[in-house]
PDB file of C-alpha atoms in Angstrom:
ATOM      1  CA  MET G  79       0.264  -0.012  -0.256  1.00 66.00           C
ATOM      2  CA  MET G  80       3.042   2.057   1.055  1.00 66.00           C
ATOM      3  CA  SER G  81       4.637   1.807  -2.298  1.00 75.00           C
ATOM      4  CA  TYR G  82       1.102   2.256  -4.441  1.00 70.00           C
ATOM      5  CA  THR G  83       0.888   5.439  -2.044  1.00 72.00           C
ATOM      6  CA  GLU G  84       4.208   6.616  -2.767  1.00 75.00           C
ATOM      7  CA  GLN G  85       4.147   5.818  -6.858  1.00 75.00           C
ATOM      8  CA  TYR G  86       0.974   7.984  -7.040  1.00 74.00           C
ATOM      9  CA  LEU G  87       1.451  10.827  -5.125  1.00 73.00           C
ATOM     10  CA  GLU G  88       3.021  13.335  -7.475  1.00 74.00           C
ATOM     11  CA  TYR G  89      -0.728  12.724  -9.329  1.00 71.00           C
ATOM     12  CA  ASP G  90      -2.866  13.278  -6.181  1.00 74.00           C
ATOM     13  CA  PRO G  91      -4.223  16.768  -7.014  1.00 66.00           C
ATOM     14  CA  PHE G  92      -5.212  17.256  -2.793  1.00 72.00           C
ATOM     15  CA  VAL G  93      -1.798  16.097  -1.899  1.00 73.00           C
ATOM     16  CA  CYS G  94       0.195  17.946  -4.513  1.00 72.00           C
ATOM     17  CA  THR G  95      -0.997  21.105  -6.344  1.00 68.00           C
ATOM     18  CA  PRO G  96      -1.224  20.469  -9.835  1.00 61.00           C
ATOM     19  CA  GLU G  97       0.616  22.642 -12.366  1.00 69.00           C
ATOM     20  CA  PRO G  98      -1.035  24.389 -13.920  1.00 68.00           C
ATOM     21  CA  SER G  99      -3.758  25.014 -10.971  1.00 70.00           C
ATOM     22  CA  ASN G 100      -6.600  22.645 -10.059  1.00 66.00           C
ATOM     23  CA  PRO G 101      -9.491  23.646 -12.649  1.00 72.00           C
ATOM     24  CA  TRP G 102     -12.189  22.378  -9.636  1.00 71.00           C
ATOM     25  CA  ILE G 103     -11.172  25.329  -7.517  1.00 75.00           C
ATOM     26  CA  SER G 104     -10.020  27.972  -9.948  1.00 75.00           C
ATOM     27  CA  ASP G 105     -10.970  29.018 -13.569  1.00 76.00           C
ATOM     28  CA  ASP G 106      -8.088  28.115 -15.260  1.00 75.00           C
ATOM     29  CA  CYS G 107      -8.791  25.444 -17.878  1.00 76.00           C
ATOM     30  CA  THR G 108      -5.280  24.986 -18.626  1.00 74.00           C
ATOM     31  CA  PHE G 109      -5.099  21.509 -16.825  1.00 70.00           C
ATOM     32  CA  TRP G 110      -7.407  20.352 -18.651  1.00 69.00           C
ATOM     33  CA  GLU G 111      -6.380  21.690 -21.779  1.00 74.00           C
ATOM     34  CA  LEU G 112      -2.927  20.142 -21.587  1.00 69.00           C
ATOM     35  CA  GLU G 113      -4.565  16.671 -20.519  1.00 69.00           C
ATOM     36  CA  ALA G 114      -6.545  17.196 -23.716  1.00 71.00           C
ATOM     37  CA  SER G 115      -3.567  17.653 -25.477  1.00 70.00           C
ATOM     38  CA  LYS G 116      -1.755  15.584 -28.256  1.00 74.00           C
ATOM     39  CA  ASP G 117       1.962  16.788 -26.722  1.00 80.00           C
ATOM     40  CA  PRO G 118       2.023  14.810 -23.502  1.00 82.00           C
ATOM     41  CA  SER G 119       3.853  16.278 -20.612  1.00 79.00           C
ATOM     42  CA  GLN G 120       6.769  14.181 -19.289  1.00 84.00           C
ATOM     43  CA  GLN G 121       4.619  13.506 -15.751  1.00 81.00           C
ATOM     44  CA  ARG G 122       1.822  11.946 -18.142  1.00 82.00           C
ATOM     45  CA  VAL G 123       4.297   9.860 -19.875  1.00 86.00           C
ATOM     46  CA  ARG G 124       6.079   8.554 -16.532  1.00 86.00           C
ATOM     47  CA  LYS G 125       2.418   7.521 -15.888  1.00 85.00           C
ATOM     48  CA  TRP G 126       2.222   5.342 -18.150  1.00 87.00           C
ATOM     49  CA  GLY G 127       4.959   3.634 -16.931  1.00 86.00           C
ATOM     50  CA  PHE G 128       3.152   2.465 -13.844  1.00 86.00           C
ATOM     51  CA  SER G 129       0.962  -0.271 -15.948  1.00 85.00           C
ATOM     52  CA  LEU G 130      -0.571  -1.207 -19.144  1.00 84.00           C
ATOM     53  CA  ASP G 131      -3.640  -0.384 -17.742  1.00 86.00           C
ATOM     54  CA  GLU G 132      -2.238   3.473 -17.123  1.00 87.00           C
ATOM     55  CA  ALA G 133      -1.299   3.840 -20.927  1.00 88.00           C
ATOM     56  CA  LEU G 134      -4.202   2.497 -22.385  1.00 87.00           C
ATOM     57  CA  LYS G 135      -6.844   4.760 -20.205  1.00 87.00           C
ATOM     58  CA  ASP G 136      -4.635   7.898 -21.685  1.00 87.00           C
ATOM     59  CA  PRO G 137      -5.823   8.687 -25.396  1.00 87.00           C
ATOM     60  CA  VAL G 138      -2.701   9.880 -26.246  1.00 89.00           C
ATOM     61  CA  GLY G 139      -0.926   6.803 -24.535  1.00 90.00           C
ATOM     62  CA  ARG G 140      -3.474   4.508 -26.306  1.00 89.00           C
ATOM     63  CA  ASP G 141      -2.328   6.094 -29.342  1.00 89.00           C
ATOM     64  CA  GLN G 142       1.135   5.329 -28.934  1.00 89.00           C
ATOM     65  CA  PHE G 143       1.243   1.734 -27.773  1.00 87.00           C
ATOM     66  CA  LEU G 144      -1.104   1.501 -31.414  1.00 88.00           C
ATOM     67  CA  LYS G 145       1.852   3.051 -33.731  1.00 88.00           C
ATOM     68  CA  PHE G 146       4.408   0.547 -31.340  1.00 86.00           C
ATOM     69  CA  LEU G 147       2.512  -2.294 -31.902  1.00 81.00           C
ATOM     70  CA  GLU G 148       2.003  -1.496 -35.883  1.00 81.00           C
ATOM     71  CA  SER G 149       5.829  -1.071 -36.007  1.00 80.00           C
ATOM     72  CA  GLU G 150       6.339  -4.925 -34.663  1.00 73.00           C
ATOM     73  CA  PHE G 151       3.656  -6.266 -36.461  1.00 71.00           C
ATOM     74  CA  SER G 152       1.037  -7.253 -33.401  1.00 79.00           C
ATOM     75  CA  SER G 153      -1.840  -4.218 -33.202  1.00 87.00           C
ATOM     76  CA  GLU G 154      -4.548  -6.990 -34.130  1.00 91.00           C
ATOM     77  CA  ASN G 155      -4.146  -7.529 -30.202  1.00 89.00           C
ATOM     78  CA  LEU G 156      -4.921  -3.905 -29.306  1.00 88.00           C
ATOM     79  CA  ARG G 157      -7.775  -3.057 -31.948  1.00 92.00           C
ATOM     80  CA  PHE G 158      -9.292  -6.518 -30.269  1.00 94.00           C
ATOM     81  CA  TRP G 159      -9.037  -5.446 -27.313  1.00 91.00           C
ATOM     82  CA  LEU G 160     -10.258  -1.827 -28.324  1.00 91.00           C
ATOM     83  CA  ALA G 161     -13.125  -3.287 -30.254  1.00 95.00           C
ATOM     84  CA  VAL G 162     -14.256  -5.056 -27.324  1.00 95.00           C
ATOM     85  CA  GLN G 163     -14.434  -1.818 -24.964  1.00 93.00           C
ATOM     86  CA  ASP G 164     -16.389  -0.614 -27.232  1.00 94.00           C
ATOM     87  CA  LEU G 165     -18.729  -3.424 -27.455  1.00 95.00           C
ATOM     88  CA  LYS G 166     -19.635  -3.208 -23.895  1.00 94.00           C
ATOM     89  CA  ARG G 167     -20.723   0.271 -24.241  1.00 93.00           C
ATOM     90  CA  ARG G 168     -23.081  -0.244 -27.154  1.00 94.00           C
ATOM     91  CA  PRO G 169     -27.077  -0.107 -26.953  1.00 95.00           C
ATOM     92  CA  LEU G 170     -27.872  -3.678 -25.840  1.00 94.00           C
ATOM     93  CA  GLN G 171     -29.797  -3.970 -29.725  1.00 95.00           C
ATOM     94  CA  ASP G 172     -26.638  -3.422 -30.995  1.00 96.00           C
ATOM     95  CA  VAL G 173     -24.621  -5.897 -29.320  1.00 96.00           C
ATOM     96  CA  PRO G 174     -25.302  -9.167 -31.774  1.00 96.00           C
ATOM     97  CA  ALA G 175     -24.531  -7.836 -35.039  1.00 96.00           C
ATOM     98  CA  ARG G 176     -21.223  -5.751 -33.253  1.00 97.00           C
ATOM     99  CA  ALA G 177     -20.495  -9.247 -31.665  1.00 97.00           C
ATOM    100  CA  GLN G 178     -20.142 -10.603 -34.876  1.00 97.00           C
ATOM    101  CA  GLU G 179     -18.202  -8.264 -36.745  1.00 97.00           C
ATOM    102  CA  ILE G 180     -15.986  -8.867 -33.827  1.00 97.00           C
ATOM    103  CA  TRP G 181     -15.907 -12.659 -34.645  1.00 96.00           C
ATOM    104  CA  GLN G 182     -15.371 -11.986 -38.432  1.00 96.00           C
ATOM    105  CA  GLU G 183     -12.345  -9.510 -37.988  1.00 96.00           C
ATOM    106  CA  PHE G 184     -10.454 -11.403 -35.163  1.00 95.00           C
ATOM    107  CA  LEU G 185     -11.478 -14.918 -34.281  1.00 95.00           C
ATOM    108  CA  ALA G 186     -13.184 -16.358 -37.456  1.00 93.00           C
ATOM    109  CA  GLU G 187     -11.025 -18.945 -39.874  1.00 93.00           C
ATOM    110  CA  GLY G 188      -9.011 -16.759 -41.646  1.00 93.00           C
ATOM    111  CA  ALA G 189     -10.110 -13.374 -40.252  1.00 93.00           C
ATOM    112  CA  PRO G 190      -8.322 -10.236 -41.635  1.00 93.00           C
ATOM    113  CA  SER G 191      -7.077  -9.570 -38.065  1.00 92.00           C
ATOM    114  CA  SER G 192      -6.572 -13.033 -37.021  1.00 92.00           C
ATOM    115  CA  ILE G 193      -5.109 -12.842 -33.074  1.00 92.00           C
ATOM    116  CA  ASN G 194      -3.828 -16.135 -31.003  1.00 88.00           C
ATOM    117  CA  LEU G 195      -5.745 -17.187 -28.052  1.00 90.00           C
ATOM    118  CA  ASP G 196      -5.333 -20.622 -25.919  1.00 91.00           C
ATOM    119  CA  SER G 197      -8.334 -23.343 -26.911  1.00 92.00           C
ATOM    120  CA  HIS G 198     -10.367 -22.532 -23.941  1.00 93.00           C
ATOM    121  CA  SER G 199     -10.585 -19.265 -24.125  1.00 93.00           C
ATOM    122  CA  TYR G 200     -11.614 -19.583 -27.803  1.00 94.00           C
ATOM    123  CA  GLU G 201     -13.677 -22.569 -26.643  1.00 95.00           C
ATOM    124  CA  ARG G 202     -15.676 -20.537 -24.575  1.00 95.00           C
ATOM    125  CA  THR G 203     -15.951 -17.581 -26.627  1.00 95.00           C
ATOM    126  CA  SER G 204     -17.292 -19.537 -29.383  1.00 95.00           C
ATOM    127  CA  GLN G 205     -19.847 -21.020 -27.155  1.00 96.00           C
ATOM    128  CA  ASN G 206     -21.034 -17.581 -25.328  1.00 95.00           C
ATOM    129  CA  LEU G 207     -21.289 -15.993 -29.074  1.00 94.00           C
ATOM    130  CA  LYS G 208     -24.305 -18.810 -29.229  1.00 95.00           C
ATOM    131  CA  ASP G 209     -26.140 -16.089 -27.131  1.00 95.00           C
ATOM    132  CA  PRO G 210     -23.709 -13.083 -27.507  1.00 95.00           C
ATOM    133  CA  GLY G 211     -24.058 -10.453 -24.873  1.00 94.00           C
ATOM    134  CA  ARG G 212     -21.726  -7.567 -24.015  1.00 95.00           C
ATOM    135  CA  TYR G 213     -19.205  -9.738 -22.093  1.00 95.00           C
ATOM    136  CA  SER G 214     -19.324 -12.596 -24.930  1.00 95.00           C
ATOM    137  CA  PHE G 215     -15.381 -11.913 -25.719  1.00 95.00           C
ATOM    138  CA  GLU G 216     -14.792 -11.525 -21.775  1.00 93.00           C
ATOM    139  CA  ASP G 217     -12.589 -14.701 -21.502  1.00 92.00           C
ATOM    140  CA  ALA G 218     -10.628 -14.518 -25.441  1.00 93.00           C
ATOM    141  CA  GLN G 219      -9.552 -10.267 -23.481  1.00 89.00           C
ATOM    142  CA  ALA G 220      -8.413 -11.443 -20.548  1.00 89.00           C
ATOM    143  CA  SER G 221      -6.495 -13.675 -22.167  1.00 86.00           C
ATOM    144  CA  LEU G 222      -4.845 -11.536 -24.179  1.00 79.00           C
ATOM    145  CA  HIS G 223      -4.286  -9.078 -21.389  1.00 65.00           C
ATOM    146  CA  THR G 224      -2.278 -11.653 -19.170  1.00 58.00           C
TER     147      THR G 224
END
C-alpha cells in the first residue's frame, strides 16, 4: 500500500498542487487543455510506465502504444481489445451484430486480423456467441491482457 501511495503521490491533486492550478477550484482550464493535448507532459508519460492500464486509459498513450504495436506487426491485439471495450458500451440492440463483426474480424477461421488465443478461451468465446452479449469476449480479452 505504501509503494502504491508513493508511486501516485505526485499525481494526486489533493496532496500535491497540480501544475497548472486545479480547474475544480479555479477558473483556469489550462490543466484540462494540457491533459487533452496530443503532446503529453513528462509527468503524464511517466505515469504510463506504472502499468499497461495507465497507458491505455490515456488517449495519447493508447495511440502511441498502437503505433508501437503496428511497428511490431501485432496491432491486432490492441484493436481487438478496443473493439471489445466498445462492445461493452453499445446499446443492447446493437450488441449481437457488433459481436459477430468482432468474431469475423479477429477470431473466425481466416479472419483478416486474426489473434492468437488458447483453446480454452477460444471455445468459451465461441460458446458465449451462441447468445451474444456485451461480455461474450471476456475470456478472450482476459487471455490477451495477461
